[in-house]
C-alpha cells in the first residue's frame, strides 16, 4: 500500500504542478495606455502654465445642438483637434450650469465635443431650446483652466435657416 500512495503523490497535479498557472500569465501583462504621443492631460497643462487655443472652425459650423454632428457638411472640421495642444478630456460648460465632458485618449476632436453636447440635447425639440445653435467655445483661464465655455445663438446662417422652415410648413399644409 505505501508504494502505491507514493506513486499517487507523484501523479497528482497539485503536487507535480502545472506547466503554467493562470496567476503567472497575468503578471506583467498590464495594457499600456492607448493615448497618442503629444496628447496632454489638461491638469498637466495647467501645472505647466501652457495656454490652450481653440479651433476657429467651431464658430463657423452653425450646428444645432439637437441634431447629430454627422449631418454637418464640413466633415474635415470634425476631424480637427478642438484645442491646441490636444488634450485627453475637457469639460464643456453651458451658461445655465450644465456641464458635459468630451473625452478621447488620442486627443479631443471637434466631433468628440459635438457628440458629448448632442448626447445631452438629442431628445429636445427645436422649440424647447432657447438658443439652439452652437456659436463657439471660449476658454477663460481666469475662471477655470480645465473647461471651455459653450456659447450659443438663436439661429444659424440666416439664408439657409429661413428657407428650410418655410419648406416644412408647406409640406404640412398639403
C-alpha positions as MATLAB code, in Angstrom:
seq = 'XXXXXXXXXXXXXXXXXXXXXXXXXXXXXXXXXXXXXXXXXXXXXXXXXXXXXXXXXXXXXXXXXXXXXXXXXXXXXXXXXXXXXXXXXXXXXXXXXXXXXXXXXXXXXXXXXXXXXXXXXXXXXXXXXXXXXXXXXXXXXXXXXXXXXXXXXXXXXXXXXXXXXXXXXXXXXX';
ca = [
       0.000    0.000    0.000;
       2.685    2.505    0.920;
       4.314    2.132   -2.529;
       1.020    2.894   -4.290;
       0.399    6.095   -2.284;
       3.917    7.279   -3.086;
       3.163    6.827   -6.802;
      -0.134    8.686   -6.444;
       1.514   11.737   -4.942;
       3.854   11.951   -7.935;
       0.969   11.751  -10.414;
      -1.239   14.199   -8.502;
      -1.284   17.508  -10.411;
      -1.377   19.542   -7.210;
       1.967   18.132   -6.186;
       3.755   17.924   -9.547;
       2.479   21.389  -10.579;
       1.100   22.622  -13.858;
       3.331   23.858  -16.637;
       1.828   27.365  -16.363;
      -0.657   28.556  -13.820;
      -3.100   31.407  -14.608;
      -1.604   33.655  -11.933;
       1.823   33.518  -13.594;
       0.398   34.521  -17.006;
      -1.248   37.686  -15.692;
       1.932   39.141  -14.227;
       3.431   41.906  -16.357;
       0.569   41.956  -18.880;
      -0.962   45.265  -17.937;
      -2.235   47.040  -21.000;
      -0.376   50.216  -21.869;
      -2.290   53.472  -22.164;
      -3.715   53.927  -25.628;
      -3.160   57.677  -25.659;
      -1.244   59.122  -28.578;
       2.063   60.925  -28.270;
       1.735   64.680  -27.852;
      -1.726   64.465  -26.239;
      -1.816   66.059  -22.814;
      -3.757   65.730  -19.615;
      -5.361   69.129  -19.101;
      -4.293   69.171  -15.453;
      -0.647   68.817  -16.538;
      -1.049   71.773  -18.908;
      -2.419   73.848  -16.052;
       0.600   72.977  -13.852;
       2.987   73.879  -16.675;
       1.031   77.051  -17.484;
       0.582   76.113  -21.154;
      -2.220   78.064  -22.811;
      -4.944   76.481  -24.940;
      -6.008   77.648  -28.378;
      -9.478   76.642  -29.566;
     -10.072   75.646  -33.193;
     -11.718   78.564  -35.031;
     -13.763   76.150  -37.166;
     -16.225   75.687  -34.282;
     -17.583   79.207  -34.840;
     -18.457   78.568  -38.488;
     -20.308   75.280  -38.048;
     -23.820   76.717  -37.380;
     -24.678   73.390  -35.782;
     -27.982   72.797  -33.990;
     -27.389   71.182  -30.607;
     -30.201   68.633  -31.037;
     -29.031   67.323  -34.441;
     -26.333   64.723  -34.966;
     -22.847   66.061  -35.756;
     -22.797   63.566  -38.645;
     -25.276   65.803  -40.503;
     -22.733   68.624  -40.818;
     -21.368   69.335  -44.289;
     -17.848   70.194  -43.134;
     -16.543   66.685  -42.373;
     -12.905   67.848  -42.335;
     -13.552   70.305  -39.499;
     -14.913   67.465  -37.322;
     -11.580   65.638  -37.504;
      -9.560   68.593  -36.209;
      -8.470   68.837  -32.601;
     -10.712   71.049  -30.500;
      -7.721   72.557  -28.720;
      -4.051   73.130  -29.393;
      -2.224   71.385  -27.769;
      -4.611   68.381  -27.909;
      -5.998   67.111  -24.597;
      -7.442   63.750  -23.451;
     -10.572   65.273  -21.923;
     -12.154   68.656  -21.453;
     -15.270   69.887  -19.688;
     -17.747   71.945  -21.701;
     -19.676   74.358  -19.503;
     -23.015   75.877  -20.525;
     -24.031   79.292  -19.135;
     -27.089   77.810  -17.372;
     -24.913   75.409  -15.385;
     -24.961   72.196  -17.451;
     -21.539   70.632  -17.881;
     -20.577   67.823  -20.267;
     -17.196   66.183  -20.723;
     -15.640   65.354  -24.082;
     -13.071   62.548  -23.952;
     -10.687   60.961  -26.435;
      -7.348   59.431  -25.430;
      -5.936   60.293  -28.863;
      -6.930   63.949  -28.441;
     -10.402   65.517  -28.208;
     -11.615   66.471  -31.696;
     -14.395   68.881  -32.619;
     -16.576   65.826  -33.324;
     -15.956   64.458  -29.802;
     -17.117   67.756  -28.304;
     -20.208   67.910  -30.529;
     -21.053   64.267  -29.731;
     -20.895   64.986  -25.998;
     -23.167   68.024  -26.420;
     -25.555   66.178  -28.744;
     -25.966   63.380  -26.216;
     -27.472   65.911  -23.800;
     -29.760   67.653  -26.297;
     -30.829   64.956  -28.780;
     -34.223   64.409  -27.139;
     -35.093   68.122  -27.089;
     -37.409   69.618  -29.719;
     -36.327   72.772  -31.554;
     -38.837   74.943  -29.705;
     -37.620   73.670  -26.305;
     -34.180   75.166  -26.872;
     -33.910   78.909  -26.325;
     -30.541   79.128  -28.106;
     -30.375   76.009  -30.313;
     -27.266   76.789  -32.403;
     -23.608   76.482  -31.375;
     -21.806   79.817  -31.664;
     -18.418   78.541  -30.481;
     -16.303   77.872  -27.414;
     -14.403   80.200  -25.112;
     -11.501   79.337  -22.833;
     -11.309   81.566  -19.781;
      -8.221   80.604  -17.828;
      -9.156   83.046  -15.062;
     -12.414   81.206  -14.347;
     -11.332   77.602  -14.911;
      -8.298   76.247  -16.741;
      -9.844   72.840  -17.351;
     -13.091   73.777  -19.058;
     -14.424   75.618  -22.077;
     -17.493   77.841  -22.000;
     -20.058   76.955  -24.673;
     -21.625   79.894  -26.499;
     -24.975   79.515  -28.229;
     -27.084   81.686  -30.521;
     -30.676   81.905  -31.713;
     -30.158   80.707  -35.288;
     -27.529   79.709  -37.801;
     -26.837   81.297  -41.176;
     -29.965   83.356  -41.960;
     -30.186   82.385  -45.656;
     -30.447   78.614  -45.119;
     -32.327   78.707  -41.796;
     -35.368   80.662  -43.021;
     -35.870   78.683  -46.240;
     -35.832   75.301  -44.521;
     -38.555   76.352  -42.094;
     -40.791   77.594  -44.946;
     -40.481   74.298  -46.826;
     -41.514   72.324  -43.759;
     -44.605   74.490  -43.307;
     -45.662   73.950  -46.929;
     -45.418   70.171  -46.652;
     -47.563   70.138  -43.523;
     -50.313   72.273  -45.159;
     -50.735   69.935  -48.129;
];
